[in-house]
PDB file of C-alpha atoms in Angstrom:
ATOM      1  CA  MET I  55       0.000   0.000   0.000  1.00 68.00           C
ATOM      2  CA  GLU I  56       1.295   3.440  -0.987  1.00 84.00           C
ATOM      3  CA  LYS I  57       1.910   5.733   2.010  1.00 91.00           C
ATOM      4  CA  PHE I  58       1.436   9.505   1.918  1.00 94.00           C
ATOM      5  CA  VAL I  59       2.114  11.970   4.720  1.00 96.00           C
ATOM      6  CA  LEU I  60      -0.581  14.564   5.297  1.00 94.00           C
ATOM      7  CA  ALA I  61       0.969  18.022   5.698  1.00 93.00           C
ATOM      8  CA  SER I  62      -1.388  18.908   8.542  1.00 90.00           C
ATOM      9  CA  HIS I  63      -1.969  18.090  12.211  1.00 85.00           C
ATOM     10  CA  ASN I  64      -5.738  18.462  11.692  1.00 85.00           C
ATOM     11  CA  LYS I  65      -7.370  15.139  12.660  1.00 86.00           C
ATOM     12  CA  ASN I  66     -10.576  16.027  10.781  1.00 81.00           C
ATOM     13  CA  LYS I  67      -8.641  16.552   7.532  1.00 83.00           C
ATOM     14  CA  LEU I  68      -6.752  13.287   8.113  1.00 89.00           C
ATOM     15  CA  ARG I  69     -10.057  11.438   8.505  1.00 86.00           C
ATOM     16  CA  GLU I  70     -11.569  12.981   5.337  1.00 78.00           C
ATOM     17  CA  MET I  71      -8.423  12.387   3.234  1.00 83.00           C
ATOM     18  CA  SER I  72      -8.078   8.791   4.472  1.00 88.00           C
ATOM     19  CA  ALA I  73     -11.725   7.984   3.703  1.00 82.00           C
ATOM     20  CA  ILE I  74     -11.411   9.129   0.095  1.00 76.00           C
ATOM     21  CA  LEU I  75      -7.847   8.012  -0.749  1.00 84.00           C
ATOM     22  CA  SER I  76      -8.112   4.576   0.892  1.00 86.00           C
ATOM     23  CA  GLN I  77     -10.241   3.577  -2.131  1.00 80.00           C
ATOM     24  CA  LEU I  78      -7.066   4.002  -4.219  1.00 79.00           C
ATOM     25  CA  GLY I  79      -4.994   1.835  -1.935  1.00 84.00           C
ATOM     26  CA  VAL I  80      -3.291   4.884  -0.417  1.00 88.00           C
ATOM     27  CA  GLU I  81      -2.713   5.067   3.327  1.00 93.00           C
ATOM     28  CA  VAL I  82      -2.544   8.619   4.679  1.00 94.00           C
ATOM     29  CA  VAL I  83      -0.461   9.063   7.834  1.00 95.00           C
ATOM     30  CA  SER I  84      -0.038  12.095  10.065  1.00 93.00           C
ATOM     31  CA  PRO I  85       3.334  13.864  10.386  1.00 92.00           C
ATOM     32  CA  ASP I  86       3.125  13.230  14.160  1.00 91.00           C
ATOM     33  CA  SER I  87       3.267   9.465  13.541  1.00 91.00           C
ATOM     34  CA  LEU I  88       6.671  10.027  11.867  1.00 90.00           C
ATOM     35  CA  GLY I  89       7.955  12.296  14.612  1.00 90.00           C
ATOM     36  CA  ILE I  90       7.591  15.427  12.447  1.00 90.00           C
ATOM     37  CA  ASP I  91       6.327  18.341  14.509  1.00 87.00           C
ATOM     38  CA  VAL I  92       6.534  21.313  12.158  1.00 86.00           C
ATOM     39  CA  ASP I  93       3.994  23.990  11.360  1.00 85.00           C
ATOM     40  CA  VAL I  94       4.801  25.214   7.873  1.00 88.00           C
ATOM     41  CA  GLU I  95       4.335  28.973   7.641  1.00 86.00           C
ATOM     42  CA  GLU I  96       1.618  29.781   5.130  1.00 88.00           C
ATOM     43  CA  THR I  97       3.146  32.825   3.446  1.00 91.00           C
ATOM     44  CA  GLY I  98       1.309  32.387   0.125  1.00 92.00           C
ATOM     45  CA  THR I  99      -1.496  34.667  -1.036  1.00 94.00           C
ATOM     46  CA  THR I 100      -3.415  31.909  -2.853  1.00 96.00           C
ATOM     47  CA  PHE I 101      -4.670  28.450  -1.874  1.00 97.00           C
ATOM     48  CA  GLU I 102      -2.372  27.019  -4.583  1.00 97.00           C
ATOM     49  CA  GLU I 103       0.759  28.659  -3.123  1.00 97.00           C
ATOM     50  CA  ASN I 104       0.030  27.601   0.470  1.00 96.00           C
ATOM     51  CA  SER I 105      -0.857  24.052  -0.511  1.00 96.00           C
ATOM     52  CA  LEU I 106       2.427  23.683  -2.422  1.00 97.00           C
ATOM     53  CA  LEU I 107       4.480  25.238   0.406  1.00 96.00           C
ATOM     54  CA  LYS I 108       3.108  22.733   2.929  1.00 96.00           C
ATOM     55  CA  ALA I 109       3.389  19.643   0.711  1.00 97.00           C
ATOM     56  CA  ARG I 110       6.950  20.429  -0.400  1.00 97.00           C
ATOM     57  CA  ALA I 111       8.203  21.116   3.138  1.00 96.00           C
ATOM     58  CA  ILE I 112       6.770  17.874   4.581  1.00 96.00           C
ATOM     59  CA  MET I 113       7.967  15.817   1.576  1.00 96.00           C
ATOM     60  CA  GLU I 114      11.507  17.148   2.113  1.00 96.00           C
ATOM     61  CA  LEU I 115      11.390  16.391   5.852  1.00 95.00           C
ATOM     62  CA  SER I 116       9.899  12.897   5.496  1.00 95.00           C
ATOM     63  CA  GLY I 117      11.396  11.723   2.191  1.00 96.00           C
ATOM     64  CA  MET I 118       7.891  10.407   1.385  1.00 95.00           C
ATOM     65  CA  PRO I 119       5.098  11.669  -0.881  1.00 96.00           C
ATOM     66  CA  ALA I 120       3.350  14.459   1.030  1.00 96.00           C
ATOM     67  CA  ILE I 121      -0.181  15.688   0.453  1.00 96.00           C
ATOM     68  CA  ALA I 122      -1.464  19.079   1.557  1.00 95.00           C
ATOM     69  CA  ASP I 123      -4.843  20.729   1.426  1.00 92.00           C
ATOM     70  CA  ASP I 124      -5.263  24.472   1.663  1.00 94.00           C
ATOM     71  CA  SER I 125      -8.858  25.442   1.939  1.00 94.00           C
ATOM     72  CA  GLY I 126     -11.088  28.228   3.084  1.00 96.00           C
ATOM     73  CA  LEU I 127     -14.354  30.078   2.846  1.00 98.00           C
ATOM     74  CA  CYS I 128     -14.650  32.969   0.383  1.00 98.00           C
ATOM     75  CA  VAL I 129     -17.585  35.304   1.050  1.00 98.00           C
ATOM     76  CA  ASP I 130     -18.641  37.640  -1.760  1.00 98.00           C
ATOM     77  CA  ALA I 131     -19.952  40.443   0.477  1.00 98.00           C
ATOM     78  CA  LEU I 132     -16.607  40.473   2.344  1.00 97.00           C
ATOM     79  CA  ASN I 133     -14.539  40.729  -0.875  1.00 96.00           C
ATOM     80  CA  GLY I 134     -13.545  37.077  -0.687  1.00 97.00           C
ATOM     81  CA  ALA I 135     -12.605  37.096   3.013  1.00 97.00           C
ATOM     82  CA  PRO I 136     -11.723  35.163   5.080  1.00 98.00           C
ATOM     83  CA  GLY I 137     -10.240  33.250   2.082  1.00 97.00           C
ATOM     84  CA  VAL I 138      -6.678  31.972   2.596  1.00 96.00           C
ATOM     85  CA  TYR I 139      -6.830  33.358   6.159  1.00 95.00           C
ATOM     86  CA  SER I 140      -9.893  31.250   7.092  1.00 95.00           C
ATOM     87  CA  ALA I 141      -8.055  29.254   9.782  1.00 90.00           C
ATOM     88  CA  ARG I 142      -6.517  32.434  11.244  1.00 92.00           C
ATOM     89  CA  TYR I 143      -9.532  34.741  10.848  1.00 95.00           C
ATOM     90  CA  GLY I 144      -9.718  37.186  13.737  1.00 94.00           C
ATOM     91  CA  GLY I 145      -6.297  36.170  15.093  1.00 91.00           C
ATOM     92  CA  GLY I 146      -4.747  33.126  16.722  1.00 84.00           C
ATOM     93  CA  ASP I 147      -6.786  33.292  19.936  1.00 92.00           C
ATOM     94  CA  LEU I 148     -10.082  32.285  18.312  1.00 94.00           C
ATOM     95  CA  ASP I 149     -11.294  28.686  17.964  1.00 94.00           C
ATOM     96  CA  ASP I 150     -13.710  27.415  15.266  1.00 93.00           C
ATOM     97  CA  MET I 151     -16.721  28.742  17.186  1.00 94.00           C
ATOM     98  CA  GLY I 152     -15.080  32.139  17.727  1.00 96.00           C
ATOM     99  CA  ARG I 153     -14.214  32.499  14.042  1.00 97.00           C
ATOM    100  CA  THR I 154     -17.758  31.511  13.060  1.00 97.00           C
ATOM    101  CA  ARG I 155     -19.222  34.115  15.457  1.00 96.00           C
ATOM    102  CA  LEU I 156     -16.900  36.786  14.024  1.00 97.00           C
ATOM    103  CA  LEU I 157     -17.972  35.889  10.485  1.00 98.00           C
ATOM    104  CA  LEU I 158     -21.671  36.182  11.431  1.00 98.00           C
ATOM    105  CA  GLU I 159     -21.009  39.563  13.101  1.00 97.00           C
ATOM    106  CA  ASN I 160     -19.218  40.820   9.986  1.00 97.00           C
ATOM    107  CA  MET I 161     -22.109  39.594   7.816  1.00 97.00           C
ATOM    108  CA  ARG I 162     -24.757  41.534   9.777  1.00 96.00           C
ATOM    109  CA  GLY I 163     -26.838  43.513   7.273  1.00 95.00           C
ATOM    110  CA  GLN I 164     -24.642  42.366   4.368  1.00 94.00           C
ATOM    111  CA  SER I 165     -25.941  41.022   1.096  1.00 92.00           C
ATOM    112  CA  PRO I 166     -25.629  38.976  -0.962  1.00 95.00           C
ATOM    113  CA  ARG I 167     -24.800  36.102   1.421  1.00 98.00           C
ATOM    114  CA  THR I 168     -23.308  33.973  -1.378  1.00 98.00           C
ATOM    115  CA  CYS I 169     -20.020  32.241  -0.668  1.00 98.00           C
ATOM    116  CA  ARG I 170     -17.968  29.251  -1.676  1.00 98.00           C
ATOM    117  CA  PHE I 171     -15.660  26.785  -0.016  1.00 97.00           C
ATOM    118  CA  VAL I 172     -12.418  26.311  -1.956  1.00 97.00           C
ATOM    119  CA  SER I 173      -9.913  23.490  -1.562  1.00 96.00           C
ATOM    120  CA  VAL I 174      -6.600  23.038  -3.348  1.00 97.00           C
ATOM    121  CA  ILE I 175      -4.853  19.705  -2.901  1.00 95.00           C
ATOM    122  CA  THR I 176      -1.196  19.350  -3.797  1.00 97.00           C
ATOM    123  CA  CYS I 177       0.972  16.249  -3.607  1.00 96.00           C
ATOM    124  CA  CYS I 178       4.762  16.458  -3.861  1.00 97.00           C
ATOM    125  CA  PHE I 179       6.735  13.304  -4.627  1.00 96.00           C
ATOM    126  CA  PRO I 180      10.430  12.725  -3.883  1.00 96.00           C
ATOM    127  CA  ASP I 181      11.015  12.297  -7.662  1.00 94.00           C
ATOM    128  CA  GLY I 182      10.036  15.956  -8.203  1.00 95.00           C
ATOM    129  CA  THR I 183       6.515  15.270  -9.500  1.00 96.00           C
ATOM    130  CA  VAL I 184       3.843  17.701  -8.287  1.00 97.00           C
ATOM    131  CA  LEU I 185       0.120  16.946  -8.687  1.00 97.00           C
ATOM    132  CA  SER I 186      -2.473  19.595  -7.893  1.00 97.00           C
ATOM    133  CA  ALA I 187      -6.284  19.856  -8.040  1.00 97.00           C
ATOM    134  CA  ARG I 188      -8.823  22.527  -7.064  1.00 98.00           C
ATOM    135  CA  GLY I 189     -12.422  22.011  -5.951  1.00 97.00           C
ATOM    136  CA  GLU I 190     -15.162  24.518  -5.122  1.00 97.00           C
ATOM    137  CA  CYS I 191     -18.616  24.273  -3.575  1.00 96.00           C
ATOM    138  CA  GLU I 192     -21.150  27.116  -3.747  1.00 97.00           C
ATOM    139  CA  GLY I 193     -23.419  28.057  -0.852  1.00 98.00           C
ATOM    140  CA  THR I 194     -24.650  30.922   1.301  1.00 98.00           C
ATOM    141  CA  VAL I 195     -23.773  32.112   4.788  1.00 98.00           C
ATOM    142  CA  ALA I 196     -26.522  30.982   7.189  1.00 97.00           C
ATOM    143  CA  PHE I 197     -27.924  33.481   9.707  1.00 96.00           C
ATOM    144  CA  ALA I 198     -27.061  31.196  12.636  1.00 96.00           C
ATOM    145  CA  PRO I 199     -25.051  27.976  13.141  1.00 97.00           C
ATOM    146  CA  MET I 200     -27.010  24.773  12.458  1.00 97.00           C
ATOM    147  CA  GLY I 201     -25.943  21.151  12.910  1.00 96.00           C
ATOM    148  CA  GLU I 202     -23.466  19.237  15.024  1.00 92.00           C
ATOM    149  CA  GLY I 203     -21.236  17.637  12.386  1.00 87.00           C
ATOM    150  CA  GLY I 204     -18.247  18.809  10.405  1.00 83.00           C
ATOM    151  CA  PHE I 205     -15.751  21.403  11.583  1.00 88.00           C
ATOM    152  CA  GLY I 206     -14.629  24.965  10.884  1.00 92.00           C
ATOM    153  CA  TYR I 207     -17.325  27.031   9.161  1.00 96.00           C
ATOM    154  CA  ASP I 208     -19.507  23.982   8.347  1.00 96.00           C
ATOM    155  CA  PRO I 209     -22.362  25.029  10.720  1.00 97.00           C
ATOM    156  CA  VAL I 210     -22.911  28.298   8.767  1.00 97.00           C
ATOM    157  CA  PHE I 211     -22.217  27.026   5.224  1.00 97.00           C
ATOM    158  CA  PHE I 212     -25.739  26.558   3.888  1.00 97.00           C
ATOM    159  CA  VAL I 213     -26.396  24.571   0.702  1.00 95.00           C
ATOM    160  CA  PRO I 214     -29.674  25.963  -0.748  1.00 95.00           C
ATOM    161  CA  GLU I 215     -30.623  22.911  -2.839  1.00 91.00           C
ATOM    162  CA  LEU I 216     -30.282  20.627   0.214  1.00 93.00           C
ATOM    163  CA  LYS I 217     -31.744  23.179   2.640  1.00 96.00           C
ATOM    164  CA  LYS I 218     -29.025  22.127   5.082  1.00 97.00           C
ATOM    165  CA  THR I 219     -25.642  23.341   6.315  1.00 97.00           C
ATOM    166  CA  PHE I 220     -22.533  21.181   5.897  1.00 96.00           C
ATOM    167  CA  ALA I 221     -22.758  20.458   9.644  1.00 96.00           C
ATOM    168  CA  GLN I 222     -26.192  18.864   9.101  1.00 97.00           C
ATOM    169  CA  LEU I 223     -24.937  16.418   6.433  1.00 95.00           C
ATOM    170  CA  THR I 224     -23.597  12.927   7.045  1.00 91.00           C
ATOM    171  CA  ALA I 225     -19.876  12.458   6.343  1.00 85.00           C
ATOM    172  CA  GLU I 226     -20.793  10.575   3.140  1.00 84.00           C
ATOM    173  CA  GLU I 227     -23.135  13.342   1.942  1.00 88.00           C
ATOM    174  CA  LYS I 228     -20.528  15.996   2.684  1.00 89.00           C
ATOM    175  CA  ASN I 229     -17.660  14.119   0.979  1.00 83.00           C
ATOM    176  CA  ALA I 230     -19.825  13.602  -2.123  1.00 85.00           C
ATOM    177  CA  ARG I 231     -20.302  17.327  -2.733  1.00 88.00           C
ATOM    178  CA  SER I 232     -17.763  19.261  -0.650  1.00 90.00           C
ATOM    179  CA  HIS I 233     -14.926  21.364  -2.036  1.00 93.00           C
ATOM    180  CA  ARG I 234     -12.425  18.863  -0.628  1.00 88.00           C
ATOM    181  CA  GLY I 235     -14.393  15.930  -2.031  1.00 86.00           C
ATOM    182  CA  ARG I 236     -14.406  17.556  -5.482  1.00 92.00           C
ATOM    183  CA  ALA I 237     -10.704  18.424  -5.340  1.00 93.00           C
ATOM    184  CA  LEU I 238      -9.900  14.871  -4.207  1.00 87.00           C
ATOM    185  CA  THR I 239     -11.963  13.377  -7.049  1.00 88.00           C
ATOM    186  CA  LEU I 240      -9.926  15.398  -9.577  1.00 93.00           C
ATOM    187  CA  PHE I 241      -6.729  14.626  -7.707  1.00 91.00           C
ATOM    188  CA  ARG I 242      -7.587  10.937  -7.656  1.00 87.00           C
ATOM    189  CA  THR I 243      -7.744  10.836 -11.479  1.00 91.00           C
ATOM    190  CA  LYS I 244      -4.329  12.525 -11.721  1.00 93.00           C
ATOM    191  CA  LEU I 245      -2.914  10.199  -9.068  1.00 90.00           C
ATOM    192  CA  GLU I 246      -4.227   7.079 -10.817  1.00 87.00           C
ATOM    193  CA  ASP I 247      -2.497   8.199 -14.023  1.00 90.00           C
ATOM    194  CA  TYR I 248       0.738   8.891 -12.142  1.00 89.00           C
ATOM    195  CA  LEU I 249       0.692   5.556 -10.284  1.00 82.00           C
ATOM    196  CA  LYS I 250       0.175   3.731 -13.619  1.00 84.00           C
ATOM    197  CA  THR I 251       3.386   5.281 -14.969  1.00 86.00           C
ATOM    198  CA  LYS I 252       5.248   4.020 -11.872  1.00 78.00           C
ATOM    199  CA  ALA I 253       3.792   0.465 -12.018  1.00 71.00           C
TER     200      ALA I 253
END
């Protein structure tokens, strides 16, 4: 089984990546399990740049293929914010709930409430190969958090056609339509092609 290191300490991301990539015979391991305790500084201004920065750094440290996801919520009424700063929105002292509250405060009286989740997945291989894929999912910012599932901004990311937030979906429903699910589906096709060339 092919082993990839996830360039993140986020257990939720590890679970989502593992669920989707295990179907390809790829095992995703955390950097902690290899004794790598590094937080790669996200100095990029795009999801693509940050995703590449993280994957390359962890690949170089581990000597193994490393996969990174850079994702965030882009809100039209806030000129695309929080965007690449989604995980650091409002400063380092806030947790998921605090960032969600701040977003709802900043959205008071704002319209439209349209937004999208964006995910860019990059995998760097020791042979120099880089595979990258981008996925997006359209929605609106809910007026209040709803649902117990998911993480991050999921409780306020409302999908109009489902009449539910991401936090109200099952893991399977979310993976089937989420930004990360879509990016991973594209990535999977590229990875299958790459693995065939190595077989």
